[in-house]
Every structure is written in C-alpha cells, then in structure tokens.
Amino acid sequence: MLTRKFAVLGSPISHSKSPLLHNAAYAYLGLDGTYSKLQVEKGQLQDFLHEYTFDAVSITMPLKEEAYRLAASADANATATKVANTLVRRTDGWSAHNTDVLGFKEILSRTFSSHLERTVVLGAGSTAKSALLALEQMGVTEIFVMARNPDAVADLQGIFTSLKITCLAWARPLSGFSLVVSAVPTAPGIAFDSTIENLIDVTYQDSTDRLCHRLMATAPTIVEGLDLLVFQAAHQVILMRDIDASRYDEIVAVMFKALSSSN
C-alpha cells in the first residue's frame, strides 16, 4: 500500500511547525501518511503540484492567493477571501479551503468574544483577510485597519462590503481599542498606550520586534501565532484525512501536547 503524502508549502518554510502538529495527530489517530515541509517560491505552486503528487497540502505565505486561483472548487471561506491555506485533491482537481478563518474564530470565541466592539487589524494581506472574515462571522460590523498601503485597505473594503472598514495611517499611535489583531510579521514604529489590553499576534518566529514581546508588560491577554497554527491545523487534519469533526478538540489537545514536548 502506498503511503499517503501531505506537506506544507511556502517560503520561507524552515521555521514551520506544521509537520510536528500534523504528524502528531496522524500518530494519535492511527493514520498512515507522512507530512513534510517544502520550499516553494511565489509563482511556482502550480508547476510544483503538477510535478509532485500529494493527497493534500497546507499553504502558507506567499502562496495563499495563488492556491485559491488554481483550485477547481472552493469552500465558502476561501471564496469570500479569495485565499486558500489548504488544498485537497479531488477527482475533478484541487479543492480550496481557508481554515485560517476557522482558527481565528476559535480564538475569538474562546478568549475575546466580549472584546470585539472596537477591533483594529494590522495589515491587509492574506492573513488579514481571514481575520476580517472571522470577525464579520462573529457579528462585528465595524473594524479599523492599519496598513502601510492604503490601496490594499481599499481592496479590503471592496471585498467586505458589509463591514465598515476605516483605514488608519501606518504607525499612528493606537489607543482605546478593545482588541488588536496583528496580521503582519513585524510592526516597527507602532506605539501603544496602557488601554491596549488584548492582542492576537499571528507570528510565532522569534523576533524581539514581535508585538507580543513589546506588549507583555502591559497587555494582560495575548494569544500568539502558535495558537492560531494549532486551531487551524486541527481543522486541516479533519479536512485532509476525512476525520469526524467531533474529534476536533482531541486533535487540538494532541497538537498542543506535541508543541509542549518539543520545547
């Protein structure tokens, strides 16, 4: 019997902890298969998938919009954001999914459900789009977005027509927001005051400029990128391996245990 093959694709990829999480879940669930990480540059995804055979792949930066475009079909979250972080091979081609939206919703509902009334999102790329859709699905109607490129915010306004999105100038001091969602690798030059108490930082690579490091002294509630990685990855396992969704919390627990054991 051929071993089923899965992987995470992107660039850079060496830091990725996705193989640790997925392989831990496969072992726990008794599933055959290998999950690896492979460097794929922007513009090379379609050729790569033609050359190599995978049952499903996770997609990370900078390939999420490219993945959506090459898919034969897409779920509602991928369609709404034009972003895919998961491709599953079907008989008629690749099926695109966006489990980042689901991961954000897990974090928002578990930790920040009472702090969504005045949210600011930093960034306007693929991850920001997923965060905005999750916030919209949680009932938020007005969101502030701070991005280096105002045209990118205008694009978001065209995508999320039911949201009132207010563009903030990059590096404007932040004050009075109930939740900050940082969807950028670093955020140099951004100043906060003591009113900022809740933060989601999507990154998990070591960097002294990460917002979670800069705010640990003042923000009491911080969720880092590893949490988002786990929550969305557990949904990926269910999609990729046809696992009953009722086992989601089991898979999450196994993944967090794997992370803890690896430190």
PDB file of C-alpha atoms in Angstrom:
ATOM      1  CA  MET A   1       0.000   0.000   0.000  1.00  0.00           C
ATOM      2  CA  LEU A   2       1.359   3.434  -0.964  1.00  0.00           C
ATOM      3  CA  THR A   3       1.929   5.819   1.932  1.00  0.00           C
ATOM      4  CA  ARG A   4      -0.235   8.899   1.612  1.00  0.00           C
ATOM      5  CA  LYS A   5       1.715  12.136   1.271  1.00  0.00           C
ATOM      6  CA  PHE A   6       0.967  15.557   2.721  1.00  0.00           C
ATOM      7  CA  ALA A   7       3.048  18.717   3.169  1.00  0.00           C
ATOM      8  CA  VAL A   8       3.109  22.413   3.945  1.00  0.00           C
ATOM      9  CA  LEU A   9       4.351  24.597   1.084  1.00  0.00           C
ATOM     10  CA  GLY A  10       5.658  28.149   1.204  1.00  0.00           C
ATOM     11  CA  SER A  11       8.662  30.425   1.524  1.00  0.00           C
ATOM     12  CA  PRO A  12      10.351  30.735   3.948  1.00  0.00           C
ATOM     13  CA  ILE A  13       9.431  27.337   5.355  1.00  0.00           C
ATOM     14  CA  SER A  14      12.284  26.132   7.585  1.00  0.00           C
ATOM     15  CA  HIS A  15      10.648  27.530  10.741  1.00  0.00           C
ATOM     16  CA  SER A  16       7.304  25.789  10.161  1.00  0.00           C
ATOM     17  CA  LYS A  17       5.953  23.631  12.979  1.00  0.00           C
ATOM     18  CA  SER A  18       3.142  22.216  10.846  1.00  0.00           C
ATOM     19  CA  PRO A  19       4.871  18.825  10.341  1.00  0.00           C
ATOM     20  CA  LEU A  20       5.205  18.432  14.117  1.00  0.00           C
ATOM     21  CA  LEU A  21       1.480  19.094  14.593  1.00  0.00           C
ATOM     22  CA  HIS A  22       0.127  17.029  11.708  1.00  0.00           C
ATOM     23  CA  ASN A  23       2.381  14.016  12.297  1.00  0.00           C
ATOM     24  CA  ALA A  24       1.452  14.015  15.989  1.00  0.00           C
ATOM     25  CA  ALA A  25      -2.235  13.968  15.008  1.00  0.00           C
ATOM     26  CA  TYR A  26      -1.664  11.163  12.480  1.00  0.00           C
ATOM     27  CA  ALA A  27       0.083   9.052  15.133  1.00  0.00           C
ATOM     28  CA  TYR A  28      -2.675   9.666  17.666  1.00  0.00           C
ATOM     29  CA  LEU A  29      -5.437   8.844  15.177  1.00  0.00           C
ATOM     30  CA  GLY A  30      -3.606   5.786  13.814  1.00  0.00           C
ATOM     31  CA  LEU A  31      -3.419   7.210  10.293  1.00  0.00           C
ATOM     32  CA  ASP A  32      -0.965   6.153   7.617  1.00  0.00           C
ATOM     33  CA  GLY A  33       0.814   9.060   5.945  1.00  0.00           C
ATOM     34  CA  THR A  34       3.754  11.441   6.021  1.00  0.00           C
ATOM     35  CA  TYR A  35       3.620  15.218   6.364  1.00  0.00           C
ATOM     36  CA  SER A  36       6.673  17.284   5.407  1.00  0.00           C
ATOM     37  CA  LYS A  37       7.613  20.912   4.692  1.00  0.00           C
ATOM     38  CA  LEU A  38       8.861  22.070   1.305  1.00  0.00           C
ATOM     39  CA  GLN A  39      10.104  25.384  -0.001  1.00  0.00           C
ATOM     40  CA  VAL A  40       8.009  26.684  -2.903  1.00  0.00           C
ATOM     41  CA  GLU A  41       8.503  30.205  -4.216  1.00  0.00           C
ATOM     42  CA  LYS A  42       5.789  32.602  -5.343  1.00  0.00           C
ATOM     43  CA  GLY A  43       4.627  31.794  -8.876  1.00  0.00           C
ATOM     44  CA  GLN A  44       5.842  28.174  -8.712  1.00  0.00           C
ATOM     45  CA  LEU A  45       2.936  26.467  -6.945  1.00  0.00           C
ATOM     46  CA  GLN A  46       1.083  25.159  -9.995  1.00  0.00           C
ATOM     47  CA  ASP A  47       4.217  23.674 -11.565  1.00  0.00           C
ATOM     48  CA  PHE A  48       5.203  22.124  -8.235  1.00  0.00           C
ATOM     49  CA  LEU A  49       1.823  20.439  -7.783  1.00  0.00           C
ATOM     50  CA  HIS A  50       1.990  19.076 -11.337  1.00  0.00           C
ATOM     51  CA  GLU A  51       5.454  17.632 -10.721  1.00  0.00           C
ATOM     52  CA  TYR A  52       4.863  16.063  -7.316  1.00  0.00           C
ATOM     53  CA  THR A  53       1.934  14.001  -6.050  1.00  0.00           C
ATOM     54  CA  PHE A  54       0.280  14.899  -2.756  1.00  0.00           C
ATOM     55  CA  ASP A  55      -3.093  13.933  -1.326  1.00  0.00           C
ATOM     56  CA  ALA A  56      -3.440  17.390   0.242  1.00  0.00           C
ATOM     57  CA  VAL A  57      -1.209  20.323   1.127  1.00  0.00           C
ATOM     58  CA  SER A  58      -1.182  23.185   3.584  1.00  0.00           C
ATOM     59  CA  ILE A  59      -0.343  26.559   2.068  1.00  0.00           C
ATOM     60  CA  THR A  60       1.495  29.383   3.774  1.00  0.00           C
ATOM     61  CA  MET A  61       2.951  32.709   2.656  1.00  0.00           C
ATOM     62  CA  PRO A  62       3.318  33.836  -0.086  1.00  0.00           C
ATOM     63  CA  LEU A  63       1.145  31.268  -1.891  1.00  0.00           C
ATOM     64  CA  LYS A  64      -2.346  31.565  -0.401  1.00  0.00           C
ATOM     65  CA  GLU A  65      -3.912  33.676  -3.146  1.00  0.00           C
ATOM     66  CA  GLU A  66      -2.135  31.632  -5.828  1.00  0.00           C
ATOM     67  CA  ALA A  67      -3.537  28.444  -4.288  1.00  0.00           C
ATOM     68  CA  TYR A  68      -7.066  29.810  -4.449  1.00  0.00           C
ATOM     69  CA  ARG A  69      -6.720  30.738  -8.121  1.00  0.00           C
ATOM     70  CA  LEU A  70      -5.536  27.313  -9.267  1.00  0.00           C
ATOM     71  CA  ALA A  71      -8.233  25.310  -7.442  1.00  0.00           C
ATOM     72  CA  ALA A  72     -11.145  23.727  -9.301  1.00  0.00           C
ATOM     73  CA  SER A  73     -13.525  24.368  -6.391  1.00  0.00           C
ATOM     74  CA  ALA A  74     -13.522  26.298  -3.121  1.00  0.00           C
ATOM     75  CA  ASP A  75     -15.366  26.399   0.181  1.00  0.00           C
ATOM     76  CA  ALA A  76     -17.277  29.463   1.336  1.00  0.00           C
ATOM     77  CA  ASN A  77     -14.425  30.913   3.419  1.00  0.00           C
ATOM     78  CA  ALA A  78     -11.881  30.588   0.614  1.00  0.00           C
ATOM     79  CA  THR A  79     -14.363  32.092  -1.847  1.00  0.00           C
ATOM     80  CA  ALA A  80     -15.141  35.050   0.398  1.00  0.00           C
ATOM     81  CA  THR A  81     -11.461  35.905   0.995  1.00  0.00           C
ATOM     82  CA  LYS A  82     -10.004  34.700  -2.339  1.00  0.00           C
ATOM     83  CA  VAL A  83      -7.409  32.995  -0.126  1.00  0.00           C
ATOM     84  CA  ALA A  84      -6.679  29.294   0.449  1.00  0.00           C
ATOM     85  CA  ASN A  85      -4.404  27.770   3.069  1.00  0.00           C
ATOM     86  CA  THR A  86      -5.466  24.191   2.281  1.00  0.00           C
ATOM     87  CA  LEU A  87      -5.701  22.252  -0.978  1.00  0.00           C
ATOM     88  CA  VAL A  88      -7.283  18.794  -1.025  1.00  0.00           C
ATOM     89  CA  ARG A  89      -7.010  16.595  -4.104  1.00  0.00           C
ATOM     90  CA  ARG A  90     -10.407  15.596  -5.511  1.00  0.00           C
ATOM     91  CA  THR A  91     -11.317  13.650  -8.652  1.00  0.00           C
ATOM     92  CA  ASP A  92     -12.030  16.900 -10.519  1.00  0.00           C
ATOM     93  CA  GLY A  93      -8.958  18.801  -9.273  1.00  0.00           C
ATOM     94  CA  TRP A  94      -7.886  20.663  -6.172  1.00  0.00           C
ATOM     95  CA  SER A  95     -10.462  21.803  -3.628  1.00  0.00           C
ATOM     96  CA  ALA A  96      -9.511  25.049  -1.835  1.00  0.00           C
ATOM     97  CA  HIS A  97     -10.255  25.741   1.814  1.00  0.00           C
ATOM     98  CA  ASN A  98      -9.432  28.522   4.271  1.00  0.00           C
ATOM     99  CA  THR A  99      -9.057  27.091   7.770  1.00  0.00           C
ATOM    100  CA  ASP A 100      -7.344  30.278   8.972  1.00  0.00           C
ATOM    101  CA  VAL A 101     -10.838  31.757   9.243  1.00  0.00           C
ATOM    102  CA  LEU A 102     -11.886  28.829  11.432  1.00  0.00           C
ATOM    103  CA  GLY A 103      -8.739  29.177  13.536  1.00  0.00           C
ATOM    104  CA  PHE A 104      -9.376  32.858  14.125  1.00  0.00           C
ATOM    105  CA  LYS A 105     -12.969  32.112  15.113  1.00  0.00           C
ATOM    106  CA  GLU A 106     -11.780  29.561  17.667  1.00  0.00           C
ATOM    107  CA  ILE A 107      -9.510  32.181  19.266  1.00  0.00           C
ATOM    108  CA  LEU A 108     -12.113  34.946  19.137  1.00  0.00           C
ATOM    109  CA  SER A 109     -14.878  32.806  20.626  1.00  0.00           C
ATOM    110  CA  ARG A 110     -12.702  31.162  23.297  1.00  0.00           C
ATOM    111  CA  THR A 111     -10.808  34.240  24.502  1.00  0.00           C
ATOM    112  CA  PHE A 112     -12.049  37.542  23.081  1.00  0.00           C
ATOM    113  CA  SER A 113     -15.799  37.232  22.495  1.00  0.00           C
ATOM    114  CA  SER A 114     -16.507  40.156  24.853  1.00  0.00           C
ATOM    115  CA  HIS A 115     -13.761  42.376  23.397  1.00  0.00           C
ATOM    116  CA  LEU A 116     -14.758  42.735  19.740  1.00  0.00           C
ATOM    117  CA  GLU A 117     -16.615  46.051  19.783  1.00  0.00           C
ATOM    118  CA  ARG A 118     -13.568  48.145  18.780  1.00  0.00           C
ATOM    119  CA  THR A 119     -11.036  45.994  16.921  1.00  0.00           C
ATOM    120  CA  VAL A 120      -8.053  47.087  14.842  1.00  0.00           C
ATOM    121  CA  VAL A 121      -6.329  44.758  12.361  1.00  0.00           C
ATOM    122  CA  LEU A 122      -2.709  45.456  11.422  1.00  0.00           C
ATOM    123  CA  GLY A 123      -2.001  44.514   7.806  1.00  0.00           C
ATOM    124  CA  ALA A 124      -4.080  43.990   4.671  1.00  0.00           C
ATOM    125  CA  GLY A 125      -2.724  40.750   3.209  1.00  0.00           C
ATOM    126  CA  SER A 126      -3.994  37.179   3.119  1.00  0.00           C
ATOM    127  CA  THR A 127      -3.977  36.651   6.890  1.00  0.00           C
ATOM    128  CA  ALA A 128      -5.726  39.963   7.499  1.00  0.00           C
ATOM    129  CA  LYS A 129      -8.480  38.920   5.088  1.00  0.00           C
ATOM    130  CA  SER A 130      -9.039  35.738   7.087  1.00  0.00           C
ATOM    131  CA  ALA A 131      -9.145  37.705  10.333  1.00  0.00           C
ATOM    132  CA  LEU A 132     -11.677  40.161   8.895  1.00  0.00           C
ATOM    133  CA  LEU A 133     -13.967  37.376   7.705  1.00  0.00           C
ATOM    134  CA  ALA A 134     -13.794  35.666  11.096  1.00  0.00           C
ATOM    135  CA  LEU A 135     -14.649  38.932  12.847  1.00  0.00           C
ATOM    136  CA  GLU A 136     -17.527  39.504  10.440  1.00  0.00           C
ATOM    137  CA  GLN A 137     -18.847  35.998  11.129  1.00  0.00           C
ATOM    138  CA  MET A 138     -18.634  36.762  14.863  1.00  0.00           C
ATOM    139  CA  GLY A 139     -21.050  39.645  14.329  1.00  0.00           C
ATOM    140  CA  VAL A 140     -18.620  42.576  14.108  1.00  0.00           C
ATOM    141  CA  THR A 141     -19.869  45.316  11.775  1.00  0.00           C
ATOM    142  CA  GLU A 142     -17.135  47.969  12.094  1.00  0.00           C
ATOM    143  CA  ILE A 143     -13.370  47.359  12.011  1.00  0.00           C
ATOM    144  CA  PHE A 144     -10.291  49.567  11.810  1.00  0.00           C
ATOM    145  CA  VAL A 145      -7.397  48.509   9.573  1.00  0.00           C
ATOM    146  CA  MET A 146      -3.875  49.898   9.766  1.00  0.00           C
ATOM    147  CA  ALA A 147      -1.730  49.087   6.733  1.00  0.00           C
ATOM    148  CA  ARG A 148       1.308  50.513   5.000  1.00  0.00           C
ATOM    149  CA  ASN A 149      -0.555  50.582   1.677  1.00  0.00           C
ATOM    150  CA  PRO A 150      -3.897  52.452   1.719  1.00  0.00           C
ATOM    151  CA  ASP A 151      -4.794  50.933  -1.671  1.00  0.00           C
ATOM    152  CA  ALA A 152      -4.723  47.480  -0.058  1.00  0.00           C
ATOM    153  CA  VAL A 153      -7.263  48.676   2.508  1.00  0.00           C
ATOM    154  CA  ALA A 154      -9.447  49.950  -0.326  1.00  0.00           C
ATOM    155  CA  ASP A 155      -9.301  46.427  -1.785  1.00  0.00           C
ATOM    156  CA  LEU A 156     -10.494  45.045   1.556  1.00  0.00           C
ATOM    157  CA  GLN A 157     -13.386  47.499   1.530  1.00  0.00           C
ATOM    158  CA  GLY A 158     -14.360  46.141  -1.888  1.00  0.00           C
ATOM    159  CA  ILE A 159     -14.244  42.542  -0.658  1.00  0.00           C
ATOM    160  CA  PHE A 160     -16.019  43.001   2.687  1.00  0.00           C
ATOM    161  CA  THR A 161     -18.874  45.223   1.596  1.00  0.00           C
ATOM    162  CA  SER A 162     -20.985  44.513   4.679  1.00  0.00           C
ATOM    163  CA  LEU A 163     -18.213  45.720   7.001  1.00  0.00           C
ATOM    164  CA  LYS A 164     -17.482  49.338   7.752  1.00  0.00           C
ATOM    165  CA  ILE A 165     -13.686  49.380   7.401  1.00  0.00           C
ATOM    166  CA  THR A 166     -11.858  52.528   8.482  1.00  0.00           C
ATOM    167  CA  CYS A 167      -8.293  52.967   7.225  1.00  0.00           C
ATOM    168  CA  LEU A 168      -5.711  54.191   9.735  1.00  0.00           C
ATOM    169  CA  ALA A 169      -2.352  55.647   8.740  1.00  0.00           C
ATOM    170  CA  TRP A 170       0.514  53.257   9.413  1.00  0.00           C
ATOM    171  CA  ALA A 171       2.351  53.844  12.725  1.00  0.00           C
ATOM    172  CA  ARG A 172      -0.393  56.052  14.116  1.00  0.00           C
ATOM    173  CA  PRO A 173      -0.388  55.611  17.921  1.00  0.00           C
ATOM    174  CA  LEU A 174      -3.030  53.105  18.977  1.00  0.00           C
ATOM    175  CA  SER A 175      -5.282  53.931  21.885  1.00  0.00           C
ATOM    176  CA  GLY A 176      -8.718  52.865  23.069  1.00  0.00           C
ATOM    177  CA  PHE A 177      -9.034  49.645  21.033  1.00  0.00           C
ATOM    178  CA  SER A 178     -10.599  46.626  22.702  1.00  0.00           C
ATOM    179  CA  LEU A 179      -8.597  44.154  20.544  1.00  0.00           C
ATOM    180  CA  VAL A 180      -5.530  44.384  18.315  1.00  0.00           C
ATOM    181  CA  VAL A 181      -5.040  41.682  15.666  1.00  0.00           C
ATOM    182  CA  SER A 182      -1.524  41.825  14.249  1.00  0.00           C
ATOM    183  CA  ALA A 183      -1.507  40.089  10.855  1.00  0.00           C
ATOM    184  CA  VAL A 184       1.989  41.276   9.907  1.00  0.00           C
ATOM    185  CA  PRO A 185       5.397  39.666  10.618  1.00  0.00           C
ATOM    186  CA  THR A 186       6.667  42.762  12.441  1.00  0.00           C
ATOM    187  CA  ALA A 187       5.208  46.144  13.297  1.00  0.00           C
ATOM    188  CA  PRO A 188       8.058  48.587  13.864  1.00  0.00           C
ATOM    189  CA  GLY A 189       7.229  52.118  14.875  1.00  0.00           C
ATOM    190  CA  ILE A 190       3.736  51.412  16.205  1.00  0.00           C
ATOM    191  CA  ALA A 191       3.126  52.856  19.653  1.00  0.00           C
ATOM    192  CA  PHE A 192       0.528  51.654  22.158  1.00  0.00           C
ATOM    193  CA  ASP A 193      -0.760  53.025  25.398  1.00  0.00           C
ATOM    194  CA  SER A 194      -1.989  51.239  28.509  1.00  0.00           C
ATOM    195  CA  THR A 195      -5.549  50.988  27.156  1.00  0.00           C
ATOM    196  CA  ILE A 196      -4.462  48.161  24.810  1.00  0.00           C
ATOM    197  CA  GLU A 197      -5.121  45.017  26.821  1.00  0.00           C
ATOM    198  CA  ASN A 198      -5.931  42.336  24.243  1.00  0.00           C
ATOM    199  CA  LEU A 199      -3.719  41.152  21.386  1.00  0.00           C
ATOM    200  CA  ILE A 200      -3.646  38.395  18.778  1.00  0.00           C
ATOM    201  CA  ASP A 201      -0.182  38.174  17.190  1.00  0.00           C
ATOM    202  CA  VAL A 202      -0.236  35.745  14.255  1.00  0.00           C
ATOM    203  CA  THR A 203       3.549  35.280  14.127  1.00  0.00           C
ATOM    204  CA  TYR A 204       5.489  32.696  16.083  1.00  0.00           C
ATOM    205  CA  GLN A 205       9.054  33.112  14.837  1.00  0.00           C
ATOM    206  CA  ASP A 206      11.488  34.516  17.401  1.00  0.00           C
ATOM    207  CA  SER A 207      11.848  38.259  16.978  1.00  0.00           C
ATOM    208  CA  THR A 208      12.369  40.994  19.536  1.00  0.00           C
ATOM    209  CA  ASP A 209      10.108  43.239  17.449  1.00  0.00           C
ATOM    210  CA  ARG A 210       7.086  40.961  17.715  1.00  0.00           C
ATOM    211  CA  LEU A 211       4.187  42.845  19.216  1.00  0.00           C
ATOM    212  CA  CYS A 212       3.585  40.161  21.822  1.00  0.00           C
ATOM    213  CA  HIS A 213       7.099  40.742  23.198  1.00  0.00           C
ATOM    214  CA  ARG A 214       6.672  44.506  23.221  1.00  0.00           C
ATOM    215  CA  LEU A 215       3.284  44.357  24.975  1.00  0.00           C
ATOM    216  CA  MET A 216       3.798  41.559  27.500  1.00  0.00           C
ATOM    217  CA  ALA A 217       4.398  44.074  30.289  1.00  0.00           C
ATOM    218  CA  THR A 218       1.106  45.901  29.720  1.00  0.00           C
ATOM    219  CA  ALA A 219      -1.336  43.659  27.808  1.00  0.00           C
ATOM    220  CA  PRO A 220      -2.787  41.003  30.131  1.00  0.00           C
ATOM    221  CA  THR A 221      -4.358  38.852  27.401  1.00  0.00           C
ATOM    222  CA  ILE A 222      -2.120  37.839  24.493  1.00  0.00           C
ATOM    223  CA  VAL A 223      -2.696  34.974  22.064  1.00  0.00           C
ATOM    224  CA  GLU A 224       0.330  34.140  19.939  1.00  0.00           C
ATOM    225  CA  GLY A 225       0.625  32.622  16.490  1.00  0.00           C
ATOM    226  CA  LEU A 226       1.163  29.067  17.686  1.00  0.00           C
ATOM    227  CA  ASP A 227      -2.413  29.025  18.965  1.00  0.00           C
ATOM    228  CA  LEU A 228      -3.729  30.078  15.565  1.00  0.00           C
ATOM    229  CA  LEU A 229      -1.478  27.472  13.936  1.00  0.00           C
ATOM    230  CA  VAL A 230      -2.910  24.701  16.115  1.00  0.00           C
ATOM    231  CA  PHE A 231      -6.547  25.699  15.833  1.00  0.00           C
ATOM    232  CA  GLN A 232      -6.443  25.967  12.027  1.00  0.00           C
ATOM    233  CA  ALA A 233      -4.218  22.865  11.640  1.00  0.00           C
ATOM    234  CA  ALA A 234      -6.693  20.700  13.539  1.00  0.00           C
ATOM    235  CA  HIS A 235      -9.359  21.723  11.035  1.00  0.00           C
ATOM    236  CA  GLN A 236      -6.908  20.844   8.236  1.00  0.00           C
ATOM    237  CA  VAL A 237      -6.449  17.327   9.600  1.00  0.00           C
ATOM    238  CA  ILE A 238     -10.217  16.830   9.628  1.00  0.00           C
ATOM    239  CA  LEU A 239     -10.438  18.024   6.003  1.00  0.00           C
ATOM    240  CA  MET A 240      -7.372  16.236   4.665  1.00  0.00           C
ATOM    241  CA  ARG A 241      -7.987  12.904   6.381  1.00  0.00           C
ATOM    242  CA  ASP A 242     -11.806  12.775   6.450  1.00  0.00           C
ATOM    243  CA  ILE A 243     -11.951  12.676  10.239  1.00  0.00           C
ATOM    244  CA  ASP A 244     -15.208  13.154  12.127  1.00  0.00           C
ATOM    245  CA  ALA A 245     -15.428  16.787  13.230  1.00  0.00           C
ATOM    246  CA  SER A 246     -16.457  15.682  16.723  1.00  0.00           C
ATOM    247  CA  ARG A 247     -12.790  14.767  17.325  1.00  0.00           C
ATOM    248  CA  TYR A 248     -11.600  18.343  16.830  1.00  0.00           C
ATOM    249  CA  ASP A 249     -10.861  19.082  20.492  1.00  0.00           C
ATOM    250  CA  GLU A 250      -8.945  15.795  20.813  1.00  0.00           C
ATOM    251  CA  ILE A 251      -6.749  16.769  17.881  1.00  0.00           C
ATOM    252  CA  VAL A 252      -6.175  20.252  19.309  1.00  0.00           C
ATOM    253  CA  ALA A 253      -5.069  18.758  22.633  1.00  0.00           C
ATOM    254  CA  VAL A 254      -2.656  16.358  20.903  1.00  0.00           C
ATOM    255  CA  MET A 255      -1.130  19.199  18.907  1.00  0.00           C
ATOM    256  CA  PHE A 256      -0.608  21.426  21.936  1.00  0.00           C
ATOM    257  CA  LYS A 257       0.987  18.479  23.744  1.00  0.00           C
ATOM    258  CA  ALA A 258       3.348  17.953  20.803  1.00  0.00           C
ATOM    259  CA  LEU A 259       4.373  21.615  20.921  1.00  0.00           C
ATOM    260  CA  SER A 260       4.966  21.450  24.655  1.00  0.00           C
ATOM    261  CA  SER A 261       7.068  18.286  24.344  1.00  0.00           C
ATOM    262  CA  SER A 262       9.213  19.821  21.609  1.00  0.00           C
ATOM    263  CA  ASN A 263      10.348  22.792  23.714  1.00  0.00           C
TER     264      ASN A 263
END
